[in-house]
Short mmCIF file of C-alpha atoms in Angstrom, two decimals:
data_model
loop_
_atom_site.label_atom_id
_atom_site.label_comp_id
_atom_site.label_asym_id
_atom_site.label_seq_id
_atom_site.Cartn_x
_atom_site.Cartn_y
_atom_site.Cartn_z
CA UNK V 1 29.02 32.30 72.83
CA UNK V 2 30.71 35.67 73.21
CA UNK V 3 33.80 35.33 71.17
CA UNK V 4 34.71 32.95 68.76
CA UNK V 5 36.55 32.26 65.13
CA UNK V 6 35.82 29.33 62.40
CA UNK V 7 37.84 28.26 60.18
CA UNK V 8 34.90 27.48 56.96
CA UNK V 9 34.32 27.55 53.89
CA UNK V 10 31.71 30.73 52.35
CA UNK V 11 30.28 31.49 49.59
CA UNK V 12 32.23 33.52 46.59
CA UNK V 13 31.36 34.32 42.92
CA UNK V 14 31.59 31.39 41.12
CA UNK V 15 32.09 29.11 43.93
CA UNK V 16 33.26 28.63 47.85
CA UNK V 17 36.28 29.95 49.10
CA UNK V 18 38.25 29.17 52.83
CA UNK V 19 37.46 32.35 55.09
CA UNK V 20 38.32 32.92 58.67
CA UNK V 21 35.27 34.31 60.50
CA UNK V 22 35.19 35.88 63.89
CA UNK V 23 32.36 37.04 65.83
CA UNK V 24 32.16 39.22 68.78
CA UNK V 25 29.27 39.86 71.30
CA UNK V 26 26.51 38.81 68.65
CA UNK V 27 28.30 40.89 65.77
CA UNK V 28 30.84 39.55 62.79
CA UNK V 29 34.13 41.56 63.09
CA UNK V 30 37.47 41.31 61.67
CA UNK V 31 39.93 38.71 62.54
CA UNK V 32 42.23 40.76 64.51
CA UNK V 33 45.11 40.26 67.43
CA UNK V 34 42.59 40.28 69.74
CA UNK V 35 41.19 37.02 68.89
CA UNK V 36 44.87 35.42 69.33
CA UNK V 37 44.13 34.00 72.38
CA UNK V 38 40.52 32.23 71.03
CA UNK V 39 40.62 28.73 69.60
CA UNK V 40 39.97 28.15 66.18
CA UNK V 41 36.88 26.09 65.53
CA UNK V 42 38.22 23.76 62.35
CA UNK V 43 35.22 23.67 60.12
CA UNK V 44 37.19 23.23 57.44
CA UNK V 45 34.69 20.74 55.91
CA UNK V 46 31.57 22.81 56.18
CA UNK V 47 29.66 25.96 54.52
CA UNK V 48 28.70 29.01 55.89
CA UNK V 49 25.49 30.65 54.93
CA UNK V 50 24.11 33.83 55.78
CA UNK V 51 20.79 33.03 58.29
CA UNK V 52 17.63 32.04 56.01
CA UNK V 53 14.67 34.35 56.74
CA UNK V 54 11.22 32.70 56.15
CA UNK V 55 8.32 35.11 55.96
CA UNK V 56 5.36 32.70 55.39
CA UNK V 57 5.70 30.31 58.85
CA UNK V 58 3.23 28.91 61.48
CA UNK V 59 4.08 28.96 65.20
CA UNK V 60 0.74 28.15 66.12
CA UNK V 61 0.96 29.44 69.17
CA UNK V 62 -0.99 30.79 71.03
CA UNK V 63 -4.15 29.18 70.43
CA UNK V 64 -3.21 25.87 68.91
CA UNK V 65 -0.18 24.95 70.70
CA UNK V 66 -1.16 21.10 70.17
CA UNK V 67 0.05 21.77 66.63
CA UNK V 68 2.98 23.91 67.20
CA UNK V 69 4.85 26.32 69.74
CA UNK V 70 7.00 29.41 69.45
CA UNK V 71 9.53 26.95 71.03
CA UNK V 72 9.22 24.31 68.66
CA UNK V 73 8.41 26.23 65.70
CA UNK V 74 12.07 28.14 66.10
CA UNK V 75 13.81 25.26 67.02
CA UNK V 76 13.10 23.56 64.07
CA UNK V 77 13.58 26.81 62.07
CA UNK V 78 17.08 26.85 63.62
CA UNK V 79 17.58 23.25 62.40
CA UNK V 80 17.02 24.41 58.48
CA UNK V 81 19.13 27.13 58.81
CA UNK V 82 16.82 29.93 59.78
CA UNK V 83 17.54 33.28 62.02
CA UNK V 84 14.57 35.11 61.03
CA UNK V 85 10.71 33.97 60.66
CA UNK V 86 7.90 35.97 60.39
CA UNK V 87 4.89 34.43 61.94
CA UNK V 88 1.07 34.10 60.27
CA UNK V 89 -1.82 35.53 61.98
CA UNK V 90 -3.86 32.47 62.02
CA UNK V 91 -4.12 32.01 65.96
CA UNK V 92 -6.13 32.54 69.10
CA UNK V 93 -6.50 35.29 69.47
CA UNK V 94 -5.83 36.67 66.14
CA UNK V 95 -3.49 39.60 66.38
CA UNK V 96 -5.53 42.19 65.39
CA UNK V 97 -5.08 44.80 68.09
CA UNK V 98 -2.21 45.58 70.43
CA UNK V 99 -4.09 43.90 73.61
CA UNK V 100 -4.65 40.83 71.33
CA UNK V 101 -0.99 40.98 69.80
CA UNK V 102 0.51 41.15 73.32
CA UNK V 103 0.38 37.73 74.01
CA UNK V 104 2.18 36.36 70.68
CA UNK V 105 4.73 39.01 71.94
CA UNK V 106 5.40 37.86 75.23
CA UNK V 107 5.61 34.47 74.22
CA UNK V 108 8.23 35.32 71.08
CA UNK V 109 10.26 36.74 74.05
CA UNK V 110 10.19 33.97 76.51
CA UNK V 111 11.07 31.33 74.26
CA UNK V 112 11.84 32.27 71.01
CA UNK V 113 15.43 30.90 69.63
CA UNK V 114 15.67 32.84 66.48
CA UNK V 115 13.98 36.09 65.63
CA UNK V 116 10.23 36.31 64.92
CA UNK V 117 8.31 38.99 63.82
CA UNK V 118 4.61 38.48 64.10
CA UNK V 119 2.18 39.82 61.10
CA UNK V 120 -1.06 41.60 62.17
CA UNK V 121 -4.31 40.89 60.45
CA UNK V 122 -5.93 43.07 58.09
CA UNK V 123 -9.58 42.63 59.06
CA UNK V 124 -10.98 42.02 62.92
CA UNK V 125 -10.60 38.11 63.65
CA UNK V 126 -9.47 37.69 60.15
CA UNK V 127 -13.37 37.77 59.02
CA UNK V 128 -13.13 39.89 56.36
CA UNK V 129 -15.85 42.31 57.56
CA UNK V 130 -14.20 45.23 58.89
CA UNK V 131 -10.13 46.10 59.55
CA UNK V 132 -7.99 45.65 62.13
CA UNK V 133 -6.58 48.36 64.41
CA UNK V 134 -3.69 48.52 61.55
CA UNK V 135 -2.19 52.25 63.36
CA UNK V 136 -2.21 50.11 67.04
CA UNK V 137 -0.38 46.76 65.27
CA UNK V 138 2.24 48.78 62.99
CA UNK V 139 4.97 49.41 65.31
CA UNK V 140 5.27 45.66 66.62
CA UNK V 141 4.16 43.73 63.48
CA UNK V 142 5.99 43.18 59.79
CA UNK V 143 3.42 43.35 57.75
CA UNK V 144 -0.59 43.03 57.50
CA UNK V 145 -2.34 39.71 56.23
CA UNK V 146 -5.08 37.58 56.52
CA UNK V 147 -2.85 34.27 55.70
CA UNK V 148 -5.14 31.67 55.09
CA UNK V 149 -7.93 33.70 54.56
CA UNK V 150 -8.06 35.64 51.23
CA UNK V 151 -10.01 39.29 51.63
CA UNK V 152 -13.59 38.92 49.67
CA UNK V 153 -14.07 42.61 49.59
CA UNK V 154 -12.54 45.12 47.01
CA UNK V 155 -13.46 48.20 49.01
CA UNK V 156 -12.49 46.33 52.71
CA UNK V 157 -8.89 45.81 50.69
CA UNK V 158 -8.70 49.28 49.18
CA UNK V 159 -9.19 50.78 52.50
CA UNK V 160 -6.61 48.46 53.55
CA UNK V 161 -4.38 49.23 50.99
CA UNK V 162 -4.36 53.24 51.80
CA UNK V 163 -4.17 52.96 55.25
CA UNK V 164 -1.19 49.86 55.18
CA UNK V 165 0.64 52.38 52.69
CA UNK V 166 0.33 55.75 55.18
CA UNK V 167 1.77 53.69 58.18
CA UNK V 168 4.45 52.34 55.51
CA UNK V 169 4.09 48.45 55.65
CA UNK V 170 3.35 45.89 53.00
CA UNK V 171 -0.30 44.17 52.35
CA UNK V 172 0.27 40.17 52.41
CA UNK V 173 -1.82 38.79 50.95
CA UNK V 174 -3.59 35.44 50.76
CA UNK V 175 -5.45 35.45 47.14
CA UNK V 176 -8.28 33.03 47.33
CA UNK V 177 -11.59 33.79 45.85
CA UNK V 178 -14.36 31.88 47.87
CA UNK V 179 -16.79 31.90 44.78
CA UNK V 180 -14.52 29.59 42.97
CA UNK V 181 -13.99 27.36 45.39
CA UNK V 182 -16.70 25.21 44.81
CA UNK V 183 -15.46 22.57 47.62
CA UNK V 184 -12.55 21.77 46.07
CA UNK V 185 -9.68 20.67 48.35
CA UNK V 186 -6.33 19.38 45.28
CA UNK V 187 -5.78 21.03 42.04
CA UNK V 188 -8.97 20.77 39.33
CA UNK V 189 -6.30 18.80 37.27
CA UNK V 190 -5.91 15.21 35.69
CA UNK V 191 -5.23 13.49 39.07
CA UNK V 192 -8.60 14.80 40.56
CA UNK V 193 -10.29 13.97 37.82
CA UNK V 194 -8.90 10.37 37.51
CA UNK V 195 -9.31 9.40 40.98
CA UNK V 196 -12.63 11.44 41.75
CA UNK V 197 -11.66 14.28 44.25
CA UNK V 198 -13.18 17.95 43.49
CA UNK V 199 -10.78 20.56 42.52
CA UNK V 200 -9.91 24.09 42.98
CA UNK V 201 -9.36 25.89 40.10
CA UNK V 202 -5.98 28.51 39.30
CA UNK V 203 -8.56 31.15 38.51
CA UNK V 204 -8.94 31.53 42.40
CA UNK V 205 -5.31 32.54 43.11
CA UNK V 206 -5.08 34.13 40.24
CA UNK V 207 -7.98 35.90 39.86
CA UNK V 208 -7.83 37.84 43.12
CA UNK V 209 -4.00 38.62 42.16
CA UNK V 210 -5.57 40.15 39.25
CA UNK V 211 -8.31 42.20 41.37
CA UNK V 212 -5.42 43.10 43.98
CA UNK V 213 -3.18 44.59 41.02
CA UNK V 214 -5.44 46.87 40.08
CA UNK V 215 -6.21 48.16 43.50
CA UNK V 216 -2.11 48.70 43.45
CA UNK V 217 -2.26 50.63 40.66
CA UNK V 218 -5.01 52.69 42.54
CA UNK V 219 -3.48 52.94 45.82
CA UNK V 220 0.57 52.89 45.83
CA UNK V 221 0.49 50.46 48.34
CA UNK V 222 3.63 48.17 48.75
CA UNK V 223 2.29 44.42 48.05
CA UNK V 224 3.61 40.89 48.36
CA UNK V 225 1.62 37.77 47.24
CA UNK V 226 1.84 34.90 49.35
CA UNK V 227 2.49 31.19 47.55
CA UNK V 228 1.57 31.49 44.15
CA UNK V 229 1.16 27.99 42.61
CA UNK V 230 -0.50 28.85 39.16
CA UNK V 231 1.21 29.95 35.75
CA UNK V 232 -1.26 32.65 35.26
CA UNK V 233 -0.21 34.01 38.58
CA UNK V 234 3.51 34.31 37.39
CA UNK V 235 2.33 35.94 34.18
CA UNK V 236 0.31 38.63 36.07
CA UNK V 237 2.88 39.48 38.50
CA UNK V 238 5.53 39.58 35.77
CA UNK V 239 3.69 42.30 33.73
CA UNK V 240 3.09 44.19 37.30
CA UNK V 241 6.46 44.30 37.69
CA UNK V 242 7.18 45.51 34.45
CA UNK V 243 4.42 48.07 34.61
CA UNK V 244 6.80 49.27 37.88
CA UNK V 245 4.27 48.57 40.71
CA UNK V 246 5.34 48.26 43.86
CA UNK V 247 4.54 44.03 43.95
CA UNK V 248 6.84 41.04 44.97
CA UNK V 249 5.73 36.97 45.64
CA UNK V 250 6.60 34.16 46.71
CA UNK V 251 6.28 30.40 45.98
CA UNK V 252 6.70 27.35 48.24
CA UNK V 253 9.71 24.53 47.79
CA UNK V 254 7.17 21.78 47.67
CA UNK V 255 5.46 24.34 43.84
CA UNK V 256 9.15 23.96 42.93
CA UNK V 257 9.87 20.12 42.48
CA UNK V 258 6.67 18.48 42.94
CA UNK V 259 3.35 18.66 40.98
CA UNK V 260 -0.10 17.17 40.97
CA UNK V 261 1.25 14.06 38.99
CA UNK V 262 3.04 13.04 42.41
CA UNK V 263 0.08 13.36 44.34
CA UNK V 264 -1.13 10.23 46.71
CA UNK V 265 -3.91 9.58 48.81
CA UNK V 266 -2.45 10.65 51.64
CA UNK V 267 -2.71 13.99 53.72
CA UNK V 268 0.68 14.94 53.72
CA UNK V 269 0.36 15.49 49.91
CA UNK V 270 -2.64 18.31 50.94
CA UNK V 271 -1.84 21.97 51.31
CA UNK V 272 -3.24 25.54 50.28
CA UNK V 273 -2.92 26.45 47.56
CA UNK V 274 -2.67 22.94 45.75
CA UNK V 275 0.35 21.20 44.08
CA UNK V 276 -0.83 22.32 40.19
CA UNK V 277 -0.02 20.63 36.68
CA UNK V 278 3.60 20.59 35.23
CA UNK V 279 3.25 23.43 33.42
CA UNK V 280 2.38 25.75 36.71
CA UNK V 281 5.95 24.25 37.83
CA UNK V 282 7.60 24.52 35.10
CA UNK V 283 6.24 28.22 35.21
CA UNK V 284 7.67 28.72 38.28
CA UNK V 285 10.68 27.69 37.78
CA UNK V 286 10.75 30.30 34.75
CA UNK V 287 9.81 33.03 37.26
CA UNK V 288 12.35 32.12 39.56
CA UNK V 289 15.08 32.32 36.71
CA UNK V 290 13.88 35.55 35.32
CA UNK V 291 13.69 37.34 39.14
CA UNK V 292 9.65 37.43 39.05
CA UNK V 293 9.53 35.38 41.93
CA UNK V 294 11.48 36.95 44.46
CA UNK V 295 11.87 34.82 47.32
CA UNK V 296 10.61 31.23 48.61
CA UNK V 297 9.13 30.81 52.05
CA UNK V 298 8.06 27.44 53.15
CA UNK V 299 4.50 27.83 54.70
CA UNK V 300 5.55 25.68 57.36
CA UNK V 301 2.24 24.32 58.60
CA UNK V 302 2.15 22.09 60.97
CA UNK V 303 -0.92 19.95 62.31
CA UNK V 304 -1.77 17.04 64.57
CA UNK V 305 -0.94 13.36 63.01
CA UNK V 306 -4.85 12.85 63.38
CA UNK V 307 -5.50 15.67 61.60
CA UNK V 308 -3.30 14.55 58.54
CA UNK V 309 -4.65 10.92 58.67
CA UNK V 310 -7.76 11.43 57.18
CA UNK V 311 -7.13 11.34 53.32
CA UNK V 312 -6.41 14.16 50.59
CA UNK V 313 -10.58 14.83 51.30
CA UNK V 314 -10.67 15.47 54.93
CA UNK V 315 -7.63 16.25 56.12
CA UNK V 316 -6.84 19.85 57.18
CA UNK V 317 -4.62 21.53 54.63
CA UNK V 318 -0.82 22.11 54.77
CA UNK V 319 2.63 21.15 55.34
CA UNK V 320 5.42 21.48 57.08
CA UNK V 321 8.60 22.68 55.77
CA UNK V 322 11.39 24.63 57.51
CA UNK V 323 13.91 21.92 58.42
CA UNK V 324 13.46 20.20 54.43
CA UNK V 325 13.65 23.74 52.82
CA UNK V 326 17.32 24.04 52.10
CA UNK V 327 17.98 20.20 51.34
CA UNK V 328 14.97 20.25 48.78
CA UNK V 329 16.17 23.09 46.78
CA UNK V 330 19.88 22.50 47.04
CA UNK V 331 19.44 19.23 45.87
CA UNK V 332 16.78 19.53 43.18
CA UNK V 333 17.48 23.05 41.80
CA UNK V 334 21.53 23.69 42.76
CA UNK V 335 23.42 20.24 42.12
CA UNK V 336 21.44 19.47 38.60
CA UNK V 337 22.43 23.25 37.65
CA UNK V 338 18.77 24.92 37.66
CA UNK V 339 20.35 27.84 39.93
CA UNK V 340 23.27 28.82 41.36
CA UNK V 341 23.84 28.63 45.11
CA UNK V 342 24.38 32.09 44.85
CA UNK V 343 20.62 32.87 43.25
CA UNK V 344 19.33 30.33 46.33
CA UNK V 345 20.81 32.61 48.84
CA UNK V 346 19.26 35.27 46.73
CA UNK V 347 15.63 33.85 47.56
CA UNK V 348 16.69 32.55 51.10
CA UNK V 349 18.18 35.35 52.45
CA UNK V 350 18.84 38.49 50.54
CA UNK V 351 15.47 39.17 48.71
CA UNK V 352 13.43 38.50 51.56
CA UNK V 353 15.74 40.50 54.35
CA UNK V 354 15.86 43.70 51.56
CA UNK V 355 11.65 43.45 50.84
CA UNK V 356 10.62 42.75 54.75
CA UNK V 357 13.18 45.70 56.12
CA UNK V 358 15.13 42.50 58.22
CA UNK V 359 18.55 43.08 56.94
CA UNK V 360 21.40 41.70 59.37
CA UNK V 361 23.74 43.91 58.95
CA UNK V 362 27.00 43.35 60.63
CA UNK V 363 24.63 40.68 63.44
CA UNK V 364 26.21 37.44 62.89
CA UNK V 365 23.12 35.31 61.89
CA UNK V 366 24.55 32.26 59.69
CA UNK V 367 24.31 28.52 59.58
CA UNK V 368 27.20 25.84 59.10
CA UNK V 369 26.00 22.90 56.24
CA UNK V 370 27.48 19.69 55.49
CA UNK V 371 26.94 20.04 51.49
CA UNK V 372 28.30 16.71 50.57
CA UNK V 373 25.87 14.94 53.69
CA UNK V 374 23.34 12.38 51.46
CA UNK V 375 20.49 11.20 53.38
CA UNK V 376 16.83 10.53 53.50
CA UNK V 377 14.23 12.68 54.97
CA UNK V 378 12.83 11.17 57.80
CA UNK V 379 10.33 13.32 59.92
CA UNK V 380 11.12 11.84 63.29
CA UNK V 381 14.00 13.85 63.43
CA UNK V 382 12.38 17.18 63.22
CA UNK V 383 12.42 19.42 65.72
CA UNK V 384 8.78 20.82 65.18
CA UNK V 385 5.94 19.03 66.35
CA UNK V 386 4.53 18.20 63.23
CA UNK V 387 5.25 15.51 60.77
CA UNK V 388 3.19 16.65 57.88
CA UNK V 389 5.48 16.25 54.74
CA UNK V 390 5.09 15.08 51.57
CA UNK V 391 9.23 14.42 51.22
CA UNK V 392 9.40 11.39 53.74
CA UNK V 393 12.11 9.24 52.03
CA UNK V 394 12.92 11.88 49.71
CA UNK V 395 16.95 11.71 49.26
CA UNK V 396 18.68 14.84 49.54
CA UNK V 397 22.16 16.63 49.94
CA UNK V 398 22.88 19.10 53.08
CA UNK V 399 22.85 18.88 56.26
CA UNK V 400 22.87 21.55 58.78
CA UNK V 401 25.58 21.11 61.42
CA UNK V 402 24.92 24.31 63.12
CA UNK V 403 22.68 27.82 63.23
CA UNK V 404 24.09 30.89 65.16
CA UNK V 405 21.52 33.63 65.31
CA UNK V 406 22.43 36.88 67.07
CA UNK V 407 25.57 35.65 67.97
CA UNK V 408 24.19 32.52 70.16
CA UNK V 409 24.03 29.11 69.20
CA UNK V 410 20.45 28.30 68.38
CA UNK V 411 21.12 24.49 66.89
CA UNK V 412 23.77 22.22 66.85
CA UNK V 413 24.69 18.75 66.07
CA UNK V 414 28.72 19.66 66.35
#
């Protein structure tokens, strides 16, 4: 779509406002009398938002394309609203050189339908014994982590640290402390201990937050925690910030309204970190409010059905999340008054884009919603492969009628 205008509504200070919006060869421009000749789209009804960017998603591909494809994965990113992922390491191979990265590349490029920018790995095959070529992977990666994985040695993660902050990119990190593990697989909470599952402790996110601050203070490095789900995590990184180090988070949707009270025996309820007690959400909530928590990525995780049918025990951990993101928030945090729409945007768009250097600039990225569009979240109609959610039958507000991103349309139900 070269040249077009809408007629929508966007998003003001203190509200929406009816806008005019024109976009030319992939770029927003005025509404001048050049456009006379172009047909106004009448979207009178619907909102524009700026493109979400998620940078905590997993294409899967390659290596475990069963789960997941870059096709599939950005399709259904385009159905939540998303322009911009950044996509986990977690794959075969593991990006941790540029002949390993190549093939994630060439792939993004062939069928990609929003923008993805792949994360190397900080250590060789993401085992934590020795680092990744990080000086090969820099130019063509966002960021370093081990997602998944979190990095068991303070001197491998120093190094890290000094060498991510000399080739100027952020350390993402995964903070999970093996030792504490203890084969736990939901939060060591009242639900575990009521229905006899083994738990994993907050002191294993938080601790290696704790271990990874003080390596910031030592190093300079630029650092961003991935899903924190634990109060104790929130405290730590509030006081960092305070302190002025160079640290941002984020937290999932799924910390945000749910908690281990909700849990089921089911493995869509199963995901890493763990849903935590009510006080770790109401925590979160707190460091949302307060700006401690600066953006919220889903962790979109897809797996196989079989692989989620085998009980909060033995079923592989996560969830998927990119086409419930928006709906979930808007509906459980904006419309009962927890945040503005503004301060959603805020963790959706602008914190992310500003701390990940993928600012839009004049590039018309945006999605059209249906605010006032009630349903109930039914996972056959996603676009990605997987069906892994713990909101089936969840009712929500906001539907997204269409995603441009770059200028082309990358989803629409118009």
């Amino acid at each position: 779509m070269e040249r077009m205008v809408l007629n929508c509504k966007t998003v003001a200070q203190g509200g929406l406002k009816q806008s005019v919006i024109a976009v030319s060869d992939g770029r927003f421009v005025p509404c001048d009398g050049s456009f006379v000749s172009v047909p106004v789209m009448d979207r009178s009804s619907l909102v524009l938002l700026p493109g979400f960017a998620d940078v905590h998603v997993n294409l899967r591909e390659p290596g475990f394309s069963y789960k997941e494809t870059i096709a599939t994965g950005t399709a259904s990113a385009a159905r939540g609203g998303y322009t911009t992922v950044c996509s986990m390491p977690n794959l075969k191979p593991a990006p941790d050189c540029l002949d390993t990265l190549r093939p994630q590349l060439e792939l993004i490029r062939r069928d990609a339908v929003v923008e993805v920018l792949p994360y190397g790995t900080i250590t060789r095959e993401q085992r934590g014994e020795e680092l990744a070529d990080l000086e090969g992977l820099a130019p063509y990666v966002a960021a370093f982590s081990d997602d998944g994985r979190g990095v068991q040695s303070d001197a491998l993660m120093r190094e890290a640290m000094k060498r991510a902050k000399a080739l100027g990119k952020l350390i993402v990190a995964h903070c999970e402390d093996n030792s504490l593990l203890r084969g736990g697989y939901i939060h060591d909470g009242a639900y575990a201990r009521a229905h006899g599952h083994r738990g994993i402790c907050s002191e294993s996110e938080w601790g290696q937050i704790k271990r990874d601050l003080e390596l910031v203070r030592e190093t300079g490095c630029g650092y961003h925690v991935c899903h924190i789900s634990a109060k104790e995590s929130v405290e730590l990184i509030r006081q960092a910030k305070a302190e002025g180090l160079d640290v941002t988070c984020e937290t999932g949707p799924h910390y945000l309204v749910m908690d281990d009270s909700m849990l089921q025996e089911d493995g869509r309820f199963k995901m890493n970190p763990p849903l935590r007690d009510r006080s770790d959400r109401e925590a979160l909530i707190a460091g949302i409010l307060d700006g401690t928590i600066d953006m919220i990525a889903t962790d979109h995780a897809p797996h196989s059905a079989e692989e989620k049918s085998r009980g909060l025990e033995k079923s592989l951990m996560g969830i998927v999340g990119l086409e419930t993101a928006f709906p979930i928030l808007y509906t459980h945090l904006v419309k009962p008054g927890i945040i503005t729409l503004e301060r959603l945007i805020d963790l959706l768009v602008t914190n992310p884009r500003k701390r990940f250097n993928l600012e839009l600039g004049d590039r018309a990225d945006f999605s059209l919603w249906d605010l006032d569009a009630c349903y109930s979240i039914d996972p056959e109609e996603f676009r990605s492969m997987g069906r892994n959610t713990p909101f089936t039958g969840w009712q929500v507000c906001g539907r997204c009628k269409m995603t441009v991103s770059g200028g082309r349309v990358a989803w629409s139900e118009l």
